Short mmCIF file of C-alpha atoms in Angstrom, two decimals:
data_model
loop_
_atom_site.label_atom_id
_atom_site.label_comp_id
_atom_site.label_asym_id
_atom_site.label_seq_id
_atom_site.Cartn_x
_atom_site.Cartn_y
_atom_site.Cartn_z
CA MET I 850 0.00 0.00 0.00
CA SER I 851 1.25 3.45 -0.85
CA LYS I 852 2.21 5.69 2.05
CA ARG I 853 2.03 8.74 -0.22
CA LYS I 854 0.15 11.67 1.25
CA PRO I 855 1.26 14.80 -0.63
CA TYR I 856 0.80 17.97 1.38
CA VAL I 857 -0.62 20.91 -0.56
CA ARG I 858 0.21 24.35 0.84
CA LYS I 859 -2.54 26.96 0.55
CA MET I 860 -1.62 30.39 -0.80
CA GLY I 861 -4.35 32.40 0.90
CA SER I 862 -4.92 36.03 -0.02
CA THR I 863 -1.84 37.51 1.70
CA TRP I 864 0.82 35.62 -0.32
CA TRP I 865 2.04 38.89 -1.82
CA THR I 866 3.14 40.23 1.58
CA LYS I 867 5.68 37.39 2.02
CA ASN I 868 8.05 38.20 -0.83
CA ASN I 869 9.32 41.64 -1.84
CA PHE I 870 9.06 40.96 -5.55
CA HIS I 871 5.43 39.92 -5.16
CA THR I 872 4.71 42.96 -2.96
CA MET I 873 6.06 45.31 -5.63
CA TYR I 874 3.95 43.49 -8.23
CA ILE I 875 0.81 44.23 -6.22
CA VAL I 876 1.96 47.85 -5.70
CA ARG I 877 2.32 48.07 -9.50
CA GLU I 878 -1.10 46.55 -10.14
CA LEU I 879 -2.81 48.75 -7.53
CA SER I 880 -1.52 51.90 -9.23
CA SER I 881 -4.66 51.30 -11.28
CA LEU I 882 -6.70 52.49 -8.29
CA VAL I 883 -5.42 56.07 -8.56
CA ILE I 884 -5.19 55.93 -12.36
CA LEU I 885 -8.85 54.88 -12.45
CA ALA I 886 -9.80 57.63 -9.98
CA TYR I 887 -7.99 60.25 -12.06
CA SER I 888 -9.78 59.17 -15.26
CA VAL I 889 -13.11 59.43 -13.45
CA ILE I 890 -12.19 62.91 -12.12
CA LEU I 891 -11.36 64.00 -15.69
CA LEU I 892 -14.63 62.53 -16.94
CA PHE I 893 -16.56 64.49 -14.30
CA GLY I 894 -14.58 67.57 -15.28
CA LEU I 895 -15.50 67.07 -18.92
CA ASN I 896 -19.15 66.70 -17.93
CA ALA I 897 -18.91 69.89 -15.85
CA LEU I 898 -17.25 71.70 -18.75
CA ARG I 899 -20.21 70.83 -20.96
CA GLY I 900 -22.58 71.96 -18.19
CA GLY I 901 -21.33 75.53 -18.47
CA GLU I 902 -19.09 77.91 -16.55
CA ALA I 903 -20.79 77.58 -13.16
CA ALA I 904 -20.62 73.78 -13.22
CA PHE I 905 -16.98 73.87 -14.33
CA ASP I 906 -15.99 76.32 -11.60
CA ALA I 907 -17.70 74.14 -8.98
CA TRP I 908 -15.74 71.10 -10.22
CA PHE I 909 -12.50 73.07 -10.22
CA ALA I 910 -13.16 74.42 -6.72
CA GLY I 911 -13.19 70.79 -5.55
CA LEU I 912 -9.68 70.32 -6.96
CA THR I 913 -8.33 73.25 -4.90
CA ASN I 914 -9.18 71.48 -1.64
CA PRO I 915 -5.83 70.66 0.07
CA LEU I 916 -6.89 67.02 0.38
CA ALA I 917 -7.49 66.92 -3.38
CA ILE I 918 -4.00 68.30 -3.98
CA VAL I 919 -2.48 65.69 -1.64
CA PHE I 920 -4.46 63.03 -3.51
CA HIS I 921 -3.09 64.26 -6.83
CA VAL I 922 0.50 64.26 -5.55
CA ILE I 923 0.05 60.62 -4.48
CA THR I 924 -1.61 59.86 -7.82
CA LEU I 925 1.28 61.46 -9.70
CA LEU I 926 3.93 59.47 -7.80
CA TRP I 927 2.04 56.18 -8.11
CA THR I 928 1.42 56.77 -11.83
CA LEU I 929 5.13 57.50 -12.30
CA TYR I 930 5.86 54.20 -10.55
CA HIS I 931 3.56 52.52 -13.08
CA ALA I 932 5.54 54.28 -15.82
CA THR I 933 8.91 53.04 -14.57
CA THR I 934 7.67 49.43 -14.36
CA TRP I 935 5.99 49.74 -17.76
CA PHE I 936 9.17 51.05 -19.39
CA SER I 937 11.42 48.46 -17.80
CA LEU I 938 9.14 45.56 -18.84
CA ALA I 939 8.37 46.88 -22.34
CA PRO I 940 11.49 45.37 -23.98
CA LYS I 941 10.32 41.88 -22.97
CA ALA I 942 7.16 42.28 -25.03
CA ALA I 943 9.07 43.66 -28.03
CA ASN I 944 11.31 41.69 -30.33
CA LEU I 945 12.68 44.53 -32.44
CA TRP I 946 15.50 44.04 -34.89
CA ILE I 947 17.45 46.49 -37.01
CA GLY I 948 19.05 44.40 -39.71
CA GLU I 949 20.86 41.51 -38.01
CA LYS I 950 20.97 43.14 -34.58
CA ARG I 951 18.31 43.04 -31.89
CA VAL I 952 17.45 46.47 -30.48
CA ALA I 953 18.92 46.48 -26.96
CA ASP I 954 16.57 46.59 -23.98
CA ASN I 955 18.01 49.84 -22.65
CA VAL I 956 17.43 51.54 -26.03
CA ILE I 957 13.71 50.70 -25.84
CA THR I 958 13.44 51.70 -22.19
CA GLY I 959 15.48 54.86 -22.76
CA SER I 960 13.33 55.88 -25.74
CA LEU I 961 10.18 55.54 -23.64
CA TYR I 962 11.66 57.78 -20.93
CA ALA I 963 12.60 60.29 -23.66
CA VAL I 964 9.00 60.28 -24.95
CA LEU I 965 7.69 60.78 -21.40
CA GLY I 966 10.08 63.72 -21.00
CA GLY I 967 9.04 65.20 -24.36
CA VAL I 968 5.31 64.84 -23.69
CA THR I 969 5.75 66.41 -20.25
CA VAL I 970 7.69 69.40 -21.61
CA ILE I 971 5.15 69.97 -24.41
CA GLY I 972 2.29 69.65 -21.91
CA LEU I 973 3.83 72.22 -19.59
CA LEU I 974 4.56 74.54 -22.51
CA ILE I 975 0.91 74.39 -23.54
CA ALA I 976 -0.19 75.00 -19.93
CA PHE I 977 2.13 77.95 -19.28
CA VAL I 978 2.81 79.58 -22.63
CA LEU I 979 -0.02 79.04 -25.08
CA MET S 267 -8.59 24.06 -24.62
CA LYS S 268 -10.89 26.97 -25.35
CA ARG S 269 -9.59 30.05 -27.15
CA SER S 270 -9.52 33.02 -24.80
CA ASN S 271 -11.01 36.37 -25.85
CA GLU S 272 -8.34 38.08 -23.77
CA PRO S 273 -6.44 39.48 -26.81
CA VAL S 274 -9.13 42.18 -27.20
CA PHE S 275 -8.81 43.37 -23.59
CA TRP S 276 -5.04 42.94 -23.63
CA GLY S 277 -4.75 45.24 -26.64
CA LEU S 278 -6.79 47.94 -24.91
CA PHE S 279 -4.88 47.36 -21.67
CA GLY S 280 -1.60 47.83 -23.54
CA ALA S 281 -2.78 51.08 -25.10
CA GLY S 282 -3.98 52.23 -21.67
CA GLY S 283 -0.66 51.38 -20.06
CA MET S 284 1.17 53.48 -22.63
CA VAL S 285 -1.17 56.47 -22.27
CA ALA S 286 -1.02 56.29 -18.47
CA ALA S 287 2.78 56.10 -18.52
CA LEU S 288 3.43 58.79 -21.15
CA LEU S 289 0.56 61.29 -21.02
CA THR S 290 -1.19 60.97 -17.65
CA PRO S 291 1.72 62.19 -15.44
CA VAL S 292 1.88 65.67 -17.00
CA LEU S 293 -1.91 65.96 -16.96
CA ILE S 294 -2.06 65.12 -13.25
CA LEU S 295 0.67 67.69 -12.66
CA ILE S 296 -1.29 70.38 -14.53
CA THR S 297 -4.93 69.69 -13.55
CA GLY S 298 -4.36 68.27 -10.08
CA ILE S 299 -1.42 70.25 -8.72
CA LEU S 300 -0.32 73.33 -10.73
CA ALA S 301 -3.79 74.61 -11.65
CA PRO S 302 -5.35 74.21 -8.17
CA MET S 303 -2.33 75.99 -6.67
CA GLY S 304 -2.89 78.88 -9.05
CA ALA S 305 0.27 78.40 -11.13
CA VAL S 306 -1.65 77.73 -14.35
CA ASP S 307 -4.62 79.61 -15.80
CA PHE S 308 -7.43 77.05 -15.67
CA SER S 309 -10.38 79.31 -16.47
CA PHE S 310 -13.55 77.96 -18.11
CA ALA S 311 -12.89 79.86 -21.34
CA ARG S 312 -9.37 78.50 -21.69
CA VAL S 313 -10.23 74.87 -20.93
CA ASP S 314 -13.34 75.07 -23.13
CA ALA S 315 -11.22 76.35 -26.04
CA PHE S 316 -8.73 73.51 -25.51
CA ALA S 317 -11.47 70.87 -25.44
CA SER S 318 -13.12 72.34 -28.56
CA ASN S 319 -9.89 72.09 -30.52
CA ILE S 320 -9.71 68.76 -32.41
CA LEU S 321 -6.26 67.90 -31.09
CA GLY S 322 -7.12 69.05 -27.56
CA GLY S 323 -10.30 67.00 -27.63
CA LEU S 324 -8.42 63.91 -28.79
CA ILE S 325 -5.90 64.33 -25.97
CA ILE S 326 -8.68 64.59 -23.39
CA TRP S 327 -10.51 61.60 -24.86
CA ALA S 328 -7.34 59.48 -24.85
CA ALA S 329 -6.47 60.54 -21.30
CA VAL S 330 -9.93 59.59 -20.01
CA SER S 331 -10.63 56.41 -21.96
CA PHE S 332 -7.46 54.34 -22.40
CA PRO S 333 -6.40 54.41 -18.72
CA LEU S 334 -9.89 53.09 -17.88
CA TRP S 335 -9.07 49.95 -19.90
CA LEU S 336 -5.70 49.67 -18.18
CA SER S 337 -6.97 50.11 -14.65
CA LEU S 338 -10.19 48.08 -14.86
CA HIS S 339 -8.31 45.24 -16.59
CA ARG S 340 -5.69 45.19 -13.83
CA LEU S 341 -8.22 45.48 -11.03
CA TYR S 342 -10.27 42.64 -12.51
CA HIS S 343 -7.19 40.39 -12.53
CA CYS S 344 -6.27 41.62 -9.04
CA LEU S 345 -9.51 40.16 -7.73
CA HIS S 346 -8.16 36.75 -8.72
CA ASP S 347 -4.80 37.58 -7.10
CA PHE S 348 -6.61 38.31 -3.84
CA GLY S 349 -8.48 35.02 -4.03
CA VAL S 350 -11.80 36.44 -5.26
CA HIS S 351 -13.02 34.25 -8.10
CA ALA S 352 -15.24 36.69 -9.92
CA GLY S 353 -17.56 35.33 -12.59
CA ASN S 354 -18.56 36.61 -15.99
CA GLY S 355 -20.98 39.13 -14.45
CA VAL S 356 -18.17 40.97 -12.66
CA LYS S 357 -16.01 40.79 -15.79
CA ALA S 358 -18.82 42.33 -17.84
CA ALA S 359 -19.28 45.05 -15.22
CA PHE S 360 -15.56 45.98 -15.21
CA TYR S 361 -15.08 46.09 -18.98
CA GLY S 362 -18.58 47.51 -19.45
CA ALA S 363 -17.61 50.43 -17.20
CA ALA S 364 -14.49 51.04 -19.29
CA ALA S 365 -16.57 50.98 -22.48
CA LEU S 366 -19.15 53.31 -20.94
CA GLY S 367 -16.47 55.81 -19.89
CA THR S 368 -14.93 55.69 -23.36
CA VAL S 369 -18.26 56.39 -25.07
CA ALA S 370 -19.29 59.04 -22.53
CA ALA S 371 -16.03 60.95 -23.01
CA ALA S 372 -16.46 60.88 -26.79
CA TYR S 373 -20.09 61.98 -26.49
CA LEU S 374 -19.24 64.88 -24.17
CA LEU S 375 -16.50 66.06 -26.51
CA LEU S 376 -18.51 65.74 -29.73
CA PHE S 377 -21.97 67.00 -28.71
CA MET G 1119 38.27 28.54 10.35
CA SER G 1120 34.71 27.33 10.20
CA GLN G 1121 31.63 29.02 11.60
CA VAL G 1122 28.36 27.47 12.68
CA MET G 1123 25.05 28.39 11.10
CA LYS G 1124 21.58 27.64 12.39
CA VAL G 1125 19.78 26.12 9.42
CA GLU G 1126 16.03 25.72 9.78
CA ILE G 1127 14.39 23.15 7.56
CA GLN G 1128 10.73 22.49 7.00
CA ARG G 1129 10.07 18.79 7.55
CA TYR G 1130 7.13 16.70 6.43
CA ARG G 1131 6.93 12.96 6.99
CA PRO G 1132 3.71 11.77 5.35
CA GLU G 1133 3.40 8.63 7.49
CA LEU G 1134 3.72 10.62 10.75
CA ASP G 1135 2.79 14.26 10.22
CA LYS G 1136 -0.50 16.01 9.56
CA GLU G 1137 1.36 19.10 8.34
CA PRO G 1138 4.94 20.34 7.89
CA PHE G 1139 6.94 21.59 10.90
CA TRP G 1140 10.25 23.42 11.33
CA GLN G 1141 13.38 21.74 12.61
CA SER G 1142 16.66 23.48 13.38
CA TYR G 1143 20.19 22.15 12.76
CA ASP G 1144 23.59 23.64 13.61
CA VAL G 1145 25.83 23.29 10.60
CA PRO G 1146 29.55 24.13 10.66
CA TYR G 1147 30.45 25.81 7.39
CA THR G 1148 33.24 27.41 5.40
CA LYS G 1149 32.80 30.02 2.73
CA GLU G 1150 32.70 27.46 -0.09
CA MET G 1151 29.80 25.47 1.35
CA SER G 1152 26.62 25.25 -0.72
CA VAL G 1153 23.16 24.63 0.68
CA LEU G 1154 23.26 21.21 -0.95
CA GLU G 1155 26.45 20.38 0.95
CA ALA G 1156 24.86 21.63 4.16
CA LEU G 1157 21.94 19.24 3.59
CA ALA G 1158 24.42 16.41 2.96
CA TYR G 1159 26.17 17.25 6.24
CA ILE G 1160 22.85 17.17 8.09
CA LYS G 1161 21.86 13.85 6.54
CA ASP G 1162 25.29 12.23 7.14
CA GLU G 1163 26.10 13.65 10.58
CA LEU G 1164 22.95 14.87 12.30
CA ASP G 1165 19.72 13.37 10.99
CA PRO G 1166 19.60 10.55 8.43
CA THR G 1167 15.81 10.86 8.10
CA LEU G 1168 16.04 14.13 6.11
CA SER G 1169 14.96 13.74 2.46
CA TYR G 1170 15.95 15.95 -0.45
CA ARG G 1171 16.67 15.58 -4.17
CA TRP G 1172 19.98 16.18 -5.88
CA SER G 1173 22.18 14.82 -8.60
CA CYS G 1174 24.75 16.82 -10.54
CA ARG G 1175 25.86 19.44 -7.92
CA MET G 1176 26.62 21.83 -10.79
CA ALA G 1177 23.36 23.58 -11.75
CA ILE G 1178 22.48 21.56 -14.80
CA CYS G 1179 20.31 18.63 -13.66
CA GLY G 1180 17.62 20.83 -12.10
CA SER G 1181 16.92 18.46 -9.19
CA CYS G 1182 17.70 20.52 -6.09
CA GLY G 1183 15.16 23.34 -6.32
CA MET G 1184 14.02 24.58 -2.89
CA MET G 1185 12.89 27.74 -1.12
CA VAL G 1186 15.71 29.54 0.73
CA ASN G 1187 14.32 32.33 2.91
CA GLY G 1188 11.22 32.33 0.73
CA VAL G 1189 13.07 32.60 -2.58
CA PRO G 1190 13.24 29.74 -5.12
CA LYS G 1191 16.87 28.61 -5.43
CA LEU G 1192 18.98 25.69 -6.60
CA GLY G 1193 20.64 24.23 -3.49
CA CYS G 1194 23.89 23.63 -5.38
CA LYS G 1195 24.12 27.23 -6.59
CA THR G 1196 23.32 28.89 -3.24
CA PHE G 1197 25.99 29.43 -0.59
CA LEU G 1198 25.75 29.71 3.18
CA ARG G 1199 28.17 32.65 3.22
CA ASP G 1200 25.46 34.80 1.58
CA TYR G 1201 23.07 34.22 4.51
CA PRO G 1202 24.87 35.53 7.61
CA GLN G 1203 21.47 36.00 9.30
CA GLY G 1204 20.72 32.26 8.96
CA MET G 1205 18.53 30.41 6.53
CA LYS G 1206 15.10 28.83 6.41
CA ILE G 1207 14.77 26.09 3.82
CA GLU G 1208 11.52 24.60 2.64
CA ALA G 1209 10.21 22.57 -0.26
CA LEU G 1210 9.75 24.35 -3.60
CA ALA G 1211 6.60 26.47 -3.37
CA ASN G 1212 3.43 25.80 -5.38
CA PHE G 1213 4.11 22.04 -5.62
CA PRO G 1214 2.64 19.37 -3.32
CA ILE G 1215 5.20 18.23 -0.72
CA GLU G 1216 5.95 14.52 -1.01
CA ARG G 1217 8.40 14.41 1.93
CA ASP G 1218 10.61 17.09 3.53
CA LEU G 1219 12.20 18.96 0.60
CA VAL G 1220 10.95 16.53 -2.05
CA VAL G 1221 8.00 17.78 -4.10
CA ASP G 1222 5.65 16.14 -6.58
CA MET G 1223 6.48 17.64 -9.99
CA SER G 1224 4.30 15.37 -12.11
CA ASP G 1225 1.91 18.22 -13.05
CA PHE G 1226 4.87 20.32 -14.24
CA ILE G 1227 6.30 17.43 -16.28
CA ALA G 1228 2.88 16.71 -17.82
CA LYS G 1229 2.66 20.35 -18.94
CA LEU G 1230 6.13 20.30 -20.45
CA GLU G 1231 5.16 17.19 -22.41
CA ALA G 1232 1.78 18.54 -23.46
CA ILE G 1233 3.16 21.43 -25.52
CA LYS G 1234 5.16 19.00 -27.73
CA PRO G 1235 8.65 20.23 -26.87
CA TYR G 1236 10.42 18.80 -29.89
CA ILE G 1237 10.87 19.70 -33.53
CA ILE G 1238 7.91 18.59 -35.61
CA ARG G 1239 8.40 18.12 -39.36
CA GLU G 1240 5.66 17.62 -41.92
CA THR G 1241 7.91 15.16 -43.74
CA GLU G 1242 10.68 13.33 -41.93
CA GLN G 1243 14.19 14.52 -42.77
CA THR G 1244 17.00 12.04 -43.22
CA PRO G 1245 20.76 12.68 -42.81
CA GLU G 1246 20.99 12.59 -46.62
CA ASP G 1247 18.89 15.79 -46.73
CA GLY G 1248 21.83 17.65 -45.20
CA CYS G 1249 21.94 20.35 -42.52
CA SER G 1250 19.14 22.71 -41.62
CA ILE G 1251 20.89 26.03 -41.92
CA GLN G 1252 19.91 28.91 -39.63
CA THR G 1253 21.15 32.48 -39.58
CA PRO G 1254 22.36 33.91 -36.25
CA LYS G 1255 19.21 36.02 -36.16
CA GLU G 1256 17.00 32.96 -36.63
CA MET G 1257 18.84 31.16 -33.87
CA GLU G 1258 18.57 34.14 -31.50
CA GLN G 1259 14.77 33.85 -31.69
CA TYR G 1260 14.83 30.71 -29.54
CA ARG G 1261 18.36 30.08 -28.22
CA GLN G 1262 18.03 31.45 -24.69
CA PHE G 1263 14.71 29.64 -24.18
CA SER G 1264 16.40 26.33 -24.98
CA MET G 1265 18.67 26.72 -21.92
CA CYS G 1266 15.88 25.64 -19.54
CA ILE G 1267 16.87 22.77 -17.20
CA ASN G 1268 13.30 22.05 -16.00
CA CYS G 1269 14.11 22.77 -12.37
CA GLY G 1270 10.71 24.29 -11.64
CA LEU G 1271 11.98 27.41 -9.84
CA CYS G 1272 9.85 29.57 -12.14
CA TYR G 1273 6.72 27.64 -11.11
CA ALA G 1274 7.59 28.25 -7.46
CA ALA G 1275 7.99 31.96 -8.28
CA CYS G 1276 4.72 32.26 -10.21
CA PRO G 1277 1.68 33.30 -8.15
CA GLN G 1278 -0.62 32.59 -11.09
CA TYR G 1279 0.44 28.93 -11.09
CA GLY G 1280 0.12 28.87 -7.31
CA LEU G 1281 -3.38 30.34 -7.47
CA ASN G 1282 -4.53 28.11 -10.31
CA ASP G 1283 -2.54 25.04 -11.30
CA LYS G 1284 -4.49 24.76 -14.57
CA PHE G 1285 -2.20 27.55 -15.82
CA MET G 1286 0.45 26.10 -18.14
CA GLY G 1287 3.14 28.10 -16.33
CA PRO G 1288 6.43 29.79 -17.26
CA ALA G 1289 8.73 26.93 -18.34
CA ALA G 1290 6.13 25.15 -20.50
CA LEU G 1291 5.15 28.41 -22.23
CA ALA G 1292 8.80 29.37 -22.72
CA LEU G 1293 9.46 25.96 -24.26
CA LEU G 1294 6.38 26.35 -26.46
CA HIS G 1295 7.76 29.68 -27.66
CA ARG G 1296 11.17 28.08 -28.18
CA TYR G 1297 9.83 25.46 -30.61
CA ASN G 1298 7.30 27.75 -32.30
CA ASN G 1299 10.12 30.13 -33.17
CA ASP G 1300 12.59 27.58 -34.46
CA THR G 1301 12.78 27.79 -38.27
CA ARG G 1302 13.26 24.00 -38.43
CA ASP G 1303 9.93 23.39 -36.74
CA GLU G 1304 6.62 22.97 -38.59
CA GLY G 1305 4.41 22.12 -35.62
CA LYS G 1306 3.22 25.59 -34.60
CA GLU G 1307 -0.42 24.80 -35.36
CA GLU G 1308 -0.40 21.88 -32.95
CA ARG G 1309 0.79 24.14 -30.14
CA MET G 1310 -1.34 27.27 -30.71
CA ALA G 1311 -4.37 25.88 -28.84
CA PHE G 1312 -2.27 25.76 -25.64
CA LEU G 1313 -0.98 29.28 -26.17
CA ASN G 1314 -4.39 30.76 -27.06
CA ALA G 1315 -6.20 29.38 -24.02
CA HIS G 1316 -7.01 31.18 -20.80
CA GLU G 1317 -4.73 28.57 -19.18
CA GLY G 1318 -2.00 29.41 -21.73
CA ALA G 1319 -0.28 32.75 -22.27
CA TRP G 1320 -3.42 34.59 -21.12
CA GLY G 1321 -3.19 33.21 -17.61
CA CYS G 1322 -0.03 35.28 -17.12
CA THR G 1323 -0.26 38.75 -15.50
CA PHE G 1324 3.40 39.57 -16.17
CA VAL G 1325 4.58 39.43 -12.57
CA GLY G 1326 8.06 38.81 -13.99
CA TYR G 1327 9.43 36.90 -10.99
CA CYS G 1328 9.91 33.74 -13.09
CA SER G 1329 12.67 35.43 -15.07
CA ASP G 1330 14.21 36.87 -11.91
CA VAL G 1331 14.67 33.47 -10.22
CA CYS G 1332 15.76 31.43 -13.27
CA PRO G 1333 19.21 29.94 -12.50
CA LYS G 1334 20.01 29.68 -16.22
CA LYS G 1335 19.01 33.28 -17.05
CA VAL G 1336 16.17 32.15 -19.28
CA ASP G 1337 13.49 34.84 -19.56
CA PRO G 1338 10.13 33.01 -19.48
CA ALA G 1339 8.26 36.28 -18.88
CA ALA G 1340 9.57 37.59 -22.20
CA ALA G 1341 8.65 34.34 -23.98
CA ILE G 1342 5.10 34.59 -22.62
CA GLN G 1343 4.66 38.26 -23.62
CA LEU G 1344 5.91 37.45 -27.13
CA GLY G 1345 3.56 34.46 -27.01
CA LYS G 1346 0.69 36.84 -26.24
CA VAL G 1347 1.62 38.86 -29.33
CA ASP G 1348 1.61 35.63 -31.39
CA SER G 1349 -1.69 34.58 -29.89
CA ALA G 1350 -3.25 38.00 -30.53
CA LYS G 1351 -2.23 37.79 -34.20
CA ASP G 1352 -3.70 34.29 -34.35
CA TYR G 1353 -6.90 35.66 -32.79
CA VAL G 1354 -7.27 38.31 -35.50
CA ILE G 1355 -6.57 35.77 -38.26
CA ALA G 1356 -9.17 33.41 -36.78
CA MET G 1357 -11.70 36.26 -36.78
CA LEU G 1358 -11.00 37.05 -40.43
CA LYS G 1359 -11.15 33.40 -41.46
CA PRO G 1360 -13.90 31.83 -39.33
CA GLY G 1361 -14.46 28.09 -39.52
CA GLU G 1362 -10.85 27.23 -40.18
#
């Protein structure tokens, strides 16, 4: 008779707290909470914009609340964390070749950072200058 | 094994991830931090003119819609990571919300 | 001059124990000592009942996978000197424990076999047909993925496999990608169903830890993302040509 009795370990729902790599994965995934919230805030803003000046000003007044500003600082940092993970993983999903040479991972990652920098500068130029 | 329809959502998720990584940071900086602190003119007339411009409208639409596909896709999969085995109803609700937001943003910009 | 390290090992004796328990051993060590050698010392000098798997002692057989302080490692490639705070060793995560550090890998092996990890030809080639020539670029498409030693560390690193063992997992999907992208192979169609399934590439959420723990520097996470691209193309083609 077999004495086999394999023991199966249960993962539970807190597995991601037990390993740093897994914790940072969940931190990455949960950046979607603030990214989702920001999209919804923009959508409400767009709705307010279409509701006329009074509605828009009321929406904007909400944004000037100190708590709202704190929320947006957190949102910005967490979204930037998403960006760094996105850029560093992007080369894995791309198999780009120029002639007989594969485009190096740091070229892809570096280009994405350059685009982020460019978009940010253009955005700020539009906000301040135009 | 059954073919998954995940490629559709993965494509939208990928687009959302790019938009959120490249465009969203500067928008948060402007609308959520600089404008509320008074550093940027964020008057109704100015924002309305930006949204009425074709390019401005496209930027707003992209900034609202694509990150919805990114975030709701990730949060749906996170449910599984946290041991919640959500069925097709929850899946429909998550992606339905992203679709609704996408259409609503387009509607508000166009009409 | 040798030092002594407290090595904690998770034990499980199926005929005696309801669940695993921790046991501590004092192991004298020098800076060259691997975890595998520490286990051999324990078995020879302290406790002959300890069970663990090993063979080559040189990181190519893939037998001695185990968790060292919660991280999947090969025992032969991990050294006591790097753990001055002590070490806790347990059986490779996400696999059923057979006894002590020995796990049941039959599910993993079945998955490796399922994806047909060999070159499939429509018509058999004979030596008289000559060599199958590949350019360096063609070879680069699969070379690193062929370095897998089937140790299972990537399965222990993968929460998606741990949460749902129907998922094909990193090594099997990397191997699938390896054969699908070999110009000598003509069996892609037989493998696409595995890739296209929810349990295939689409079960992956790109945690990326599989690639981090691989002792042979294979990048299964990259293989799976490229597999998703392949599968997405296949999805579009299937939509354009229904019924095929």
